[in-house]
Tab-separated table of C-alpha atoms and ligand atoms in Angstrom:
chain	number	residue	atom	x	y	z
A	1	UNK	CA	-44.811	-28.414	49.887
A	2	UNK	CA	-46.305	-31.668	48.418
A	3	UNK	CA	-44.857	-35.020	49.951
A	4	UNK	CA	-43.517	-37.079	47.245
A	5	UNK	CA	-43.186	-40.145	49.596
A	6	UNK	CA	-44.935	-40.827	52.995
A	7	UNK	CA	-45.188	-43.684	55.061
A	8	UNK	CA	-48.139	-44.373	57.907
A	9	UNK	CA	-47.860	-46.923	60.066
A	10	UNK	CA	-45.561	-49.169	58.027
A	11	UNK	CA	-45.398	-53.066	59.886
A	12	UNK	CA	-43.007	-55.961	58.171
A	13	UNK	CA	-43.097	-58.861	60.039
A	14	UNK	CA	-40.743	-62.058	58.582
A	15	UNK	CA	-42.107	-65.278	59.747
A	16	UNK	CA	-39.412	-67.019	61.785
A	17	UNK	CA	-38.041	-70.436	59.971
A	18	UNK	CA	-39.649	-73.650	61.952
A	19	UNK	CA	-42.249	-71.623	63.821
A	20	UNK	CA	-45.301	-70.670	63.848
A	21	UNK	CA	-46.175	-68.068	66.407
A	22	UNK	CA	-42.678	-66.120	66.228
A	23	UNK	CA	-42.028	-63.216	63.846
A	24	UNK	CA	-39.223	-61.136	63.085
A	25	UNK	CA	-40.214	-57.474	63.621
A	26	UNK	CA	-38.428	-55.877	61.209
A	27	UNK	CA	-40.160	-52.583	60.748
A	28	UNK	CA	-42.842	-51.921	63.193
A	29	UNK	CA	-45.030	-49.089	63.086
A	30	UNK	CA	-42.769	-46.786	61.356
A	31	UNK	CA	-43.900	-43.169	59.675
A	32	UNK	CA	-42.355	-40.336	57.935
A	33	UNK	CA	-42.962	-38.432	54.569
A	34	UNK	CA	-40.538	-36.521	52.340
A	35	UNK	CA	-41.255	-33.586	50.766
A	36	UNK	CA	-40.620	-33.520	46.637
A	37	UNK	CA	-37.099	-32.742	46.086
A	38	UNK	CA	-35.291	-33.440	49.955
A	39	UNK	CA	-34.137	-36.164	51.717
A	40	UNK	CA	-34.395	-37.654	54.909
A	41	UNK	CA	-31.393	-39.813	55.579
A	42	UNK	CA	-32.598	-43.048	57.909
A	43	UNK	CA	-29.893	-44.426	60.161
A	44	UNK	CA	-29.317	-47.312	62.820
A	45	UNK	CA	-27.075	-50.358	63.537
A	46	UNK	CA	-27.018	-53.191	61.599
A	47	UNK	CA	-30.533	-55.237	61.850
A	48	UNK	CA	-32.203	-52.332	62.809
A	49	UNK	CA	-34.830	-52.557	59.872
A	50	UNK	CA	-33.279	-49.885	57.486
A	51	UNK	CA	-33.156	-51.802	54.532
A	52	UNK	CA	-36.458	-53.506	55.006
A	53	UNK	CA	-38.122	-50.758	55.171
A	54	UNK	CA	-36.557	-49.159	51.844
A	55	UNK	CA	-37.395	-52.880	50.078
A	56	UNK	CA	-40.994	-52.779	51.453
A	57	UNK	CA	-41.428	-49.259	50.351
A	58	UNK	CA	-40.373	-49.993	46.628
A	59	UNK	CA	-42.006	-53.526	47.329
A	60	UNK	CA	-39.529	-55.804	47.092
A	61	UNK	CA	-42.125	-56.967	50.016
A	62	UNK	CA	-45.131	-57.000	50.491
A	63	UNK	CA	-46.240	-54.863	53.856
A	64	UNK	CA	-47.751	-56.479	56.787
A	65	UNK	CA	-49.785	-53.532	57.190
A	66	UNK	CA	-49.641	-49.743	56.636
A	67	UNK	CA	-49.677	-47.154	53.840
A	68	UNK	CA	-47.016	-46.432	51.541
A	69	UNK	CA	-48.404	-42.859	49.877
A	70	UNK	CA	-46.363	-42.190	46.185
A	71	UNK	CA	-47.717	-38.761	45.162
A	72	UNK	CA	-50.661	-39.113	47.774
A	73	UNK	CA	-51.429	-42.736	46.103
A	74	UNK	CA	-51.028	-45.841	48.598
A	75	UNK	CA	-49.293	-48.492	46.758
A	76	UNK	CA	-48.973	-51.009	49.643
A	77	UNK	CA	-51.637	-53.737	48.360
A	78	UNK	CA	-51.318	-53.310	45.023
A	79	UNK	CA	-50.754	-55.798	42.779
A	80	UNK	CA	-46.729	-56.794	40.637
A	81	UNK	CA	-48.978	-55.830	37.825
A	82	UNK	CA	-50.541	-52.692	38.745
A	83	UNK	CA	-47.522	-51.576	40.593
A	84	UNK	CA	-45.525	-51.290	36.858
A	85	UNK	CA	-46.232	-47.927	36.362
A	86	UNK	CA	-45.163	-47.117	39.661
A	87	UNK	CA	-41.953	-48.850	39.451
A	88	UNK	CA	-40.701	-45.830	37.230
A	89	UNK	CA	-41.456	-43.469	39.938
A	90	UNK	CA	-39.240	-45.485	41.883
A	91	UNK	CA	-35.862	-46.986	41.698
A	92	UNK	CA	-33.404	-47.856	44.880
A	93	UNK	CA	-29.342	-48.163	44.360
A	94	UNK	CA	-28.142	-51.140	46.939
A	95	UNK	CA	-24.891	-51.144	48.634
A	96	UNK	CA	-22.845	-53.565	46.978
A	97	UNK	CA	-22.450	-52.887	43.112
A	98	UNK	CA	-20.863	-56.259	42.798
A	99	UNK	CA	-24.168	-58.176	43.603
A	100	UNK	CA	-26.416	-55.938	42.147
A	101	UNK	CA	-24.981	-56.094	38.236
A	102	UNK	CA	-24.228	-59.090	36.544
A	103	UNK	CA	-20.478	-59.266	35.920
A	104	UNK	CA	-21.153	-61.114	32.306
A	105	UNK	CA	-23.512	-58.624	30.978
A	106	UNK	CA	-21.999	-55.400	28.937
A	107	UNK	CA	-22.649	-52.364	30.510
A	108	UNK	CA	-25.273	-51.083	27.261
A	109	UNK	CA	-27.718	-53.912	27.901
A	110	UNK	CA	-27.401	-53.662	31.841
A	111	UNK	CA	-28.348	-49.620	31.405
A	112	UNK	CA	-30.462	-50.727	28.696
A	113	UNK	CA	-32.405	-53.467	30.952
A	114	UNK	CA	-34.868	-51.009	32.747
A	115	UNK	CA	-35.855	-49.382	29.432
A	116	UNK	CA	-36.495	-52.937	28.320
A	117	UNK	CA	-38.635	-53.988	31.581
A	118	UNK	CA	-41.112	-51.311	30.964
A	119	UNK	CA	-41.161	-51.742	27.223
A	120	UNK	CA	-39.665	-48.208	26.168
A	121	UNK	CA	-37.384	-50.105	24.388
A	122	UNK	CA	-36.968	-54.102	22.688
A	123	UNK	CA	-33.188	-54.305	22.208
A	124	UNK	CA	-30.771	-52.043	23.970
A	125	UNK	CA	-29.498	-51.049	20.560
A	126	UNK	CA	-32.228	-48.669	20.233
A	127	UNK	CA	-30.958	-46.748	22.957
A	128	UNK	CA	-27.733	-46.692	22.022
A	129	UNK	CA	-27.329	-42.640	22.164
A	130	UNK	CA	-29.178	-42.000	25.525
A	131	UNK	CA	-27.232	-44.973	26.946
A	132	UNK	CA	-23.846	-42.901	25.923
A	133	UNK	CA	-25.250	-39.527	27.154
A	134	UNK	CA	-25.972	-41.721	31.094
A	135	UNK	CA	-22.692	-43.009	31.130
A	136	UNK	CA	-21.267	-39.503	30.601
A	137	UNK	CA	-23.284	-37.856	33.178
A	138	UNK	CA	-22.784	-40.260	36.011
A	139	UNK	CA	-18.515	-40.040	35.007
A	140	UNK	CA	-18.316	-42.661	32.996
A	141	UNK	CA	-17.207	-42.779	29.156
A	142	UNK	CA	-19.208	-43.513	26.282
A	143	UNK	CA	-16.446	-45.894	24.883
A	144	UNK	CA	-17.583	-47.940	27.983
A	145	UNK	CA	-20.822	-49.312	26.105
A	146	UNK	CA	-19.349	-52.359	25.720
A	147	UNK	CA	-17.631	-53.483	28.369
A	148	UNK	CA	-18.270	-55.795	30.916
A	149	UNK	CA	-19.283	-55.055	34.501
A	150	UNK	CA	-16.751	-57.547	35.805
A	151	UNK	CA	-14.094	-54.990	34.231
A	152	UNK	CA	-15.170	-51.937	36.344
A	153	UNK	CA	-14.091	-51.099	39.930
A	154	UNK	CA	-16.702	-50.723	43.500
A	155	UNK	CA	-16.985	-47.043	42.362
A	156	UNK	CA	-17.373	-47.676	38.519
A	157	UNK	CA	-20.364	-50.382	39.120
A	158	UNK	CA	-22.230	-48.115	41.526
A	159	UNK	CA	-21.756	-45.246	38.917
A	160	UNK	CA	-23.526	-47.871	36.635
A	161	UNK	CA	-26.067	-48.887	39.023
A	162	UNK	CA	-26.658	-45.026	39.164
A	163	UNK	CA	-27.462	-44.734	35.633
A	164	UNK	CA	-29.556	-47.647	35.799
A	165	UNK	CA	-31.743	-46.151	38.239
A	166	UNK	CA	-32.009	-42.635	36.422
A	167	UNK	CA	-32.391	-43.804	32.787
A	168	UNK	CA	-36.203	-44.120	33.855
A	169	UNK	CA	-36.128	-40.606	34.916
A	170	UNK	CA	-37.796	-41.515	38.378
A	171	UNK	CA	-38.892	-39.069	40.755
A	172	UNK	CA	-37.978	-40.905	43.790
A	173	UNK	CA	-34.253	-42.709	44.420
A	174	UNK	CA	-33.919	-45.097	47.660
A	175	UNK	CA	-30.374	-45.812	48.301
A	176	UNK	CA	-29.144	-48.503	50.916
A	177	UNK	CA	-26.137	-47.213	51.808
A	178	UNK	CA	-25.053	-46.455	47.992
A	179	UNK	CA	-21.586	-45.779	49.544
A	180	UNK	CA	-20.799	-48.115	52.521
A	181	UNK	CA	-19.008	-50.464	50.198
A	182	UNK	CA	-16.749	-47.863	48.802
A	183	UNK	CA	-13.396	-47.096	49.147
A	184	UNK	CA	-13.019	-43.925	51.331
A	185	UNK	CA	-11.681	-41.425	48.695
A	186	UNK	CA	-14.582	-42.563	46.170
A	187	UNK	CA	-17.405	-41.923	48.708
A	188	UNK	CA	-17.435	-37.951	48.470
A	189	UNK	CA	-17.015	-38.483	44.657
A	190	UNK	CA	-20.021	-40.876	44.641
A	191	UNK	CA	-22.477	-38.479	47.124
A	192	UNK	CA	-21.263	-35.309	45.456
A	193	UNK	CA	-22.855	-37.006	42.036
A	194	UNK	CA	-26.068	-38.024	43.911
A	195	UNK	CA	-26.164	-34.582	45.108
A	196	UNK	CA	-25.839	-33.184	42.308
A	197	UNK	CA	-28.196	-35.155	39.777
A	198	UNK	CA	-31.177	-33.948	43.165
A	199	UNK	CA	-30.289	-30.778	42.462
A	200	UNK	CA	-30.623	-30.614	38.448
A	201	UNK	CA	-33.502	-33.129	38.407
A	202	UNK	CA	-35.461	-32.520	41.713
A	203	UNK	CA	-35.194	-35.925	43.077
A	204	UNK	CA	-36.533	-37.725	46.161
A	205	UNK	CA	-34.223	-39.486	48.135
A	206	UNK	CA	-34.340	-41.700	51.099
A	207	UNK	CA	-30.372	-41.812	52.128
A	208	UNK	CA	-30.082	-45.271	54.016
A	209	UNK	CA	-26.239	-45.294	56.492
A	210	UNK	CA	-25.731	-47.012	59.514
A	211	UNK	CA	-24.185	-43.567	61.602
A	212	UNK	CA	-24.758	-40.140	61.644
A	213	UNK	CA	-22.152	-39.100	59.690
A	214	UNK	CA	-22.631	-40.455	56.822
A	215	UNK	CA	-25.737	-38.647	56.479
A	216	UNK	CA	-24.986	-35.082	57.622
A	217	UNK	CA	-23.969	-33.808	54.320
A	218	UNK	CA	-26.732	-34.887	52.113
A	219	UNK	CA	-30.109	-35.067	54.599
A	220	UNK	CA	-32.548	-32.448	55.095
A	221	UNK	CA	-33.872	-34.691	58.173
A	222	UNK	CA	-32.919	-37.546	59.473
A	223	UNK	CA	-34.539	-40.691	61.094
A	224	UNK	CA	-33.142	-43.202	63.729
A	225	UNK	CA	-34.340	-46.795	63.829
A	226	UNK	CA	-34.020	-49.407	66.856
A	227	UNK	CA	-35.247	-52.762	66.579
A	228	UNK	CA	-37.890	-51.737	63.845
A	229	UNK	CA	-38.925	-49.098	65.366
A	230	UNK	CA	-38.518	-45.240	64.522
A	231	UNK	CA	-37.039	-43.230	67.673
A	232	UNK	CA	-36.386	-39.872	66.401
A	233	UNK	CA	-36.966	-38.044	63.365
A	234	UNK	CA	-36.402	-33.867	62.867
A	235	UNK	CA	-34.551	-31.534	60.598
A	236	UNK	CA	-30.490	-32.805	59.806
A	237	UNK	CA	-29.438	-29.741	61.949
A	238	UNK	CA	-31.006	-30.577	64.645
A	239	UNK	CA	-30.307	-33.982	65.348
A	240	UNK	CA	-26.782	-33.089	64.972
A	241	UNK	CA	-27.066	-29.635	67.555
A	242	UNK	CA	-30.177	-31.502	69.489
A	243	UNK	CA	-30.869	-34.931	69.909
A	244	UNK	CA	-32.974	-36.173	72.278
A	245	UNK	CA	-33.272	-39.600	72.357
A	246	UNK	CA	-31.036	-42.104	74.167
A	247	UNK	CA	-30.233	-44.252	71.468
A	248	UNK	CA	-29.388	-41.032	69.035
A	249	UNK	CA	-26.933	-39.564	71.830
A	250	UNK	CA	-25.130	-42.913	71.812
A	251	UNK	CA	-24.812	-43.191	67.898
A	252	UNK	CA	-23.498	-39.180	68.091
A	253	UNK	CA	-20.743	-39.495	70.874
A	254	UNK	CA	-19.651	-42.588	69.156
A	255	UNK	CA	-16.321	-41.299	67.211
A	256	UNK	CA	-14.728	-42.026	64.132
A	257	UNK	CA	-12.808	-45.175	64.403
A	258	UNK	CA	-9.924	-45.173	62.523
A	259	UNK	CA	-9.440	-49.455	62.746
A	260	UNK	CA	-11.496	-50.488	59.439
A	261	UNK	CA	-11.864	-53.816	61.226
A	262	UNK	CA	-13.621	-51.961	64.109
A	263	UNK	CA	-15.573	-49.747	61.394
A	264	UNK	CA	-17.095	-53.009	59.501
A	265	UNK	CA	-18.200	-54.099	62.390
A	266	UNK	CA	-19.767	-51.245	63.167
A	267	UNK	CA	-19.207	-50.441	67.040
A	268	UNK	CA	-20.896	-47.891	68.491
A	269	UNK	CA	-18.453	-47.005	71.541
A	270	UNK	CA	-21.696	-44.705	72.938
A	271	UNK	CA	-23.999	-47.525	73.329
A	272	UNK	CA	-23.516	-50.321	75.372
A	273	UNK	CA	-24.674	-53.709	75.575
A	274	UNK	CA	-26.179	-55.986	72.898
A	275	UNK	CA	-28.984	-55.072	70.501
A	276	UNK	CA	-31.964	-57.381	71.444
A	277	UNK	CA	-33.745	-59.679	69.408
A	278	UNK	CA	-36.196	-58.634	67.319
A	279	UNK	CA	-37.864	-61.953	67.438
A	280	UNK	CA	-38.583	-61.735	71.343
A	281	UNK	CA	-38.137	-57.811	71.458
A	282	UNK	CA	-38.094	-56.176	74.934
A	283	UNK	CA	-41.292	-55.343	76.887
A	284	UNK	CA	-41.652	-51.148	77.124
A	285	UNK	CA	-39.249	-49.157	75.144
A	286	UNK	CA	-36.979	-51.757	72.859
A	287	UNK	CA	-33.997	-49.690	74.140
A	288	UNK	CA	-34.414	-49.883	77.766
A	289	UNK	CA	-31.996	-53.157	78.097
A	290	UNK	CA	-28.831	-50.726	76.827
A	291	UNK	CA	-30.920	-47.162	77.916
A	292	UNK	CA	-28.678	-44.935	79.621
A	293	UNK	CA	-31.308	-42.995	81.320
A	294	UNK	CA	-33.745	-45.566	81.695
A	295	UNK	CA	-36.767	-44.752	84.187
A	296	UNK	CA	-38.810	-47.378	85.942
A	297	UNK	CA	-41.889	-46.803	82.921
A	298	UNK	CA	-40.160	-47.854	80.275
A	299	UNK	CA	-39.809	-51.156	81.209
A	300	UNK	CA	-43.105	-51.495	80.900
A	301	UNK	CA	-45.319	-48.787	78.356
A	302	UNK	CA	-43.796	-48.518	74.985
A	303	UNK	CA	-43.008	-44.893	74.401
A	304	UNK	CA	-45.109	-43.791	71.055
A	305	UNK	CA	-43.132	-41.395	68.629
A	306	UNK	CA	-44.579	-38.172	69.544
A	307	UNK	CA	-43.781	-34.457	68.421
A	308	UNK	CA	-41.871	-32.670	71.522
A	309	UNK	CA	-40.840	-29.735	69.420
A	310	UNK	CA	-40.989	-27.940	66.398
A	311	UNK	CA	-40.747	-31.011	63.438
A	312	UNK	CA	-38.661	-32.620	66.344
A	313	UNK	CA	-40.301	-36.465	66.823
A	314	UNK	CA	-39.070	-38.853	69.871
A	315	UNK	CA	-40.418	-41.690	71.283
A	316	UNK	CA	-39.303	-41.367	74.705
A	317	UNK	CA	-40.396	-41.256	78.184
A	318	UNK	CA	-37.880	-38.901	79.085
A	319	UNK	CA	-40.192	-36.649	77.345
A	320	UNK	CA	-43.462	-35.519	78.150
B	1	LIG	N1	-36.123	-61.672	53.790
B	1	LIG	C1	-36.032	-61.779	55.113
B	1	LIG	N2	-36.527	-62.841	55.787
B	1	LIG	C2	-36.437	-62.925	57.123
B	1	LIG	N3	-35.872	-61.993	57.911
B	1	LIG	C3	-35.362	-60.905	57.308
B	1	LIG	C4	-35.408	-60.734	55.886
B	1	LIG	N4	-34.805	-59.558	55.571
B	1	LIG	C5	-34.422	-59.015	56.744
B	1	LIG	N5	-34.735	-59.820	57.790
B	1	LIG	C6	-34.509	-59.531	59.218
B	1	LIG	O1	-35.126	-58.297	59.504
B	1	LIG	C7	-34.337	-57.528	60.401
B	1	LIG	C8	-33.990	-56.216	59.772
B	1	LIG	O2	-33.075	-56.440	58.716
B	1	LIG	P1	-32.589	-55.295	57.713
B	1	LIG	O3	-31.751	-55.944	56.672
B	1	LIG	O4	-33.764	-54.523	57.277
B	1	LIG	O5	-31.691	-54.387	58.654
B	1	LIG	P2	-30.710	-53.182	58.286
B	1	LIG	O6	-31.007	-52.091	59.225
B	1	LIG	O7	-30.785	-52.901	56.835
B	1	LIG	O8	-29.267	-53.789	58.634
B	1	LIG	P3	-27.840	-53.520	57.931
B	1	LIG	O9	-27.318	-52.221	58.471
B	1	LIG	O10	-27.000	-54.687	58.360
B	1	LIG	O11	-28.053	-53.487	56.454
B	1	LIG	C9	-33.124	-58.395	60.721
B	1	LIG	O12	-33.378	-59.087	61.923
B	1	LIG	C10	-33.044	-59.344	59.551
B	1	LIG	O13	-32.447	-60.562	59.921
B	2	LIG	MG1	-29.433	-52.942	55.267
């Protein structure tokens, strides 16, 4: 099966404000590929580099260094011109509607604005009747045209966000946790669409959610970050009947919690301890200060991410 996305070796480094030697390592070293038409949900706390990794992908950044492979072509050093073609390829949905559509546009010209970017279209009026056809397919009405984004709920504006990112007819949908910001009883609503639009249209995604759950239903595998780096990565199923490392224990045995306060700020009763910085990360494994099973080794030797099973990645030393 032909990878519609892969990633080898992906580094993003932020400088640090007022210094010069110290960087933030956001994503270091990172790798993974999608096959056309799946998708491999990514997971970690908050901080862990989930998000820049999904921006530097589509970039949003520019890479420190690595490949980013769309249909086998590496985009990562090309240039805001030559990446326009690309762009259609590729479209991301971010996690809160409300800053991601302007409130005082009408929803035709912010559907419309895409088609307009890549000069498909010069006025949004042209477009009227495909416009009307998106809004129908992600739940909307057609009589919303010409409304205001202001005037739409969480759940309406991602539903618009959605329509923005399909009217392009890309192959390949990052979404930053297109559902974190939603009200409960619109989430299933929201992924069941998402779902649904993979199926008819044989989309790409990478499915960005801070826990496990969150990603069960819709991954075919799933990645864990820590402290930009990837720890585990295998089929959905067998994260979930299997994991292996440490870190993706903790985020598994860490139950619902039913206190929303709790839930925003995302506790992870399985994992103790602090995350460290990821401006001075730790020596060894990055997970050793909060490691559970920590052995005298990984103090010391990173562990690199290396295949212990079948498809089944860890980068552990638990594991030889
Ligand atoms: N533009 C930026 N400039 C400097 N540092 C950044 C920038 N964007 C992200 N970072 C830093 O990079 C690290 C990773 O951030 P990122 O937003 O990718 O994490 P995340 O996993 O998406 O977190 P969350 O679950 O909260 O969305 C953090 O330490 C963050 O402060
Ligand atoms: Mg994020």
């Amino acid at each position: 099966m032909k990878n519609a996305l892969e990633v080898k070796k992906l580094v993003k480094y932020f400088p640090v404000k007022n210094s010069k030697n110290q960087v933030v390592h956001a994503v270091d070293n990172v790798s993974f590929s999608i096959q056309k038409g799946k998708t491999l949900g990514l997971v970690g706390e908050s901080g862990c580099g989930k998000s820049t990794c999904a921006r530097t992908i589509i970039r949003i950044h520019k890479p420190t260094s690595g490949e980013i492979l769309i249909d086998g072509e590496n985009i990562a050093n090309k240039s805001q011109k030559e990446l326009q073609s690309i762009r259609r390829k590729m479209q991301m949905i971010f996690q809160d509607p409300y800053a991601s559509l302007n409130g005082r546009m009408i929803v035709r010209d912010l559907i419309a604005e895409p088609l307009i970017a890549h000069n498909i279209i010069r006025r949004s009026s042209e477009a009227q009747d495909l416009i009307e056809e998106m809004l129908e397919r992600v739940g909307l009405q057609k009589e919303h045209i010409n409304r205001y984004a202001h005037e739409f709920s969480g759940g309406q504006r991602q539903r618009i966000c959605i329509a923005r990112a399909l009217i392009l007819k890309p192959d390949i949908i990052l979404c930053d946790e297109p559902i974190s910001a939603l009200d409960v009883s619109i989430q299933a609503q929201i992924v069941n669409m998402l779902k649904q639009f993979q199926n008819d249209l044989g989309l790409t995604y990478l499915f960005i959610a801070h826990d496990l759950s969150m990603v069960r239903y819709v991954s075919d595998d799933v990645g864990v970050m820590y402290l930009g780096k990837l720890v585990e990565l295998c089929e959905a199923v067998e994260i979930y009947r299997k994991p292996l490392h440490p870190y993706t224990k903790g985020l598994l045995s860490s139950i619902p919690i039913p206190s929303p306060k709790l839930a925003r700020e995302k506790v992870h009763p399985g994992i103790t301890g602090d995350i460290a910085s990821p401006i001075n990360v730790p020596t060894g494994c990055r997970f050793h200060t909060r490691c559970k099973e920590k052995l005298k080794v990984c103090e010391e030797i990173e562990p690199e991410i290396k295949e212990i099973s079948d498809n089944h990645y860890v980068a552990c030393h638990l594991y030889k």
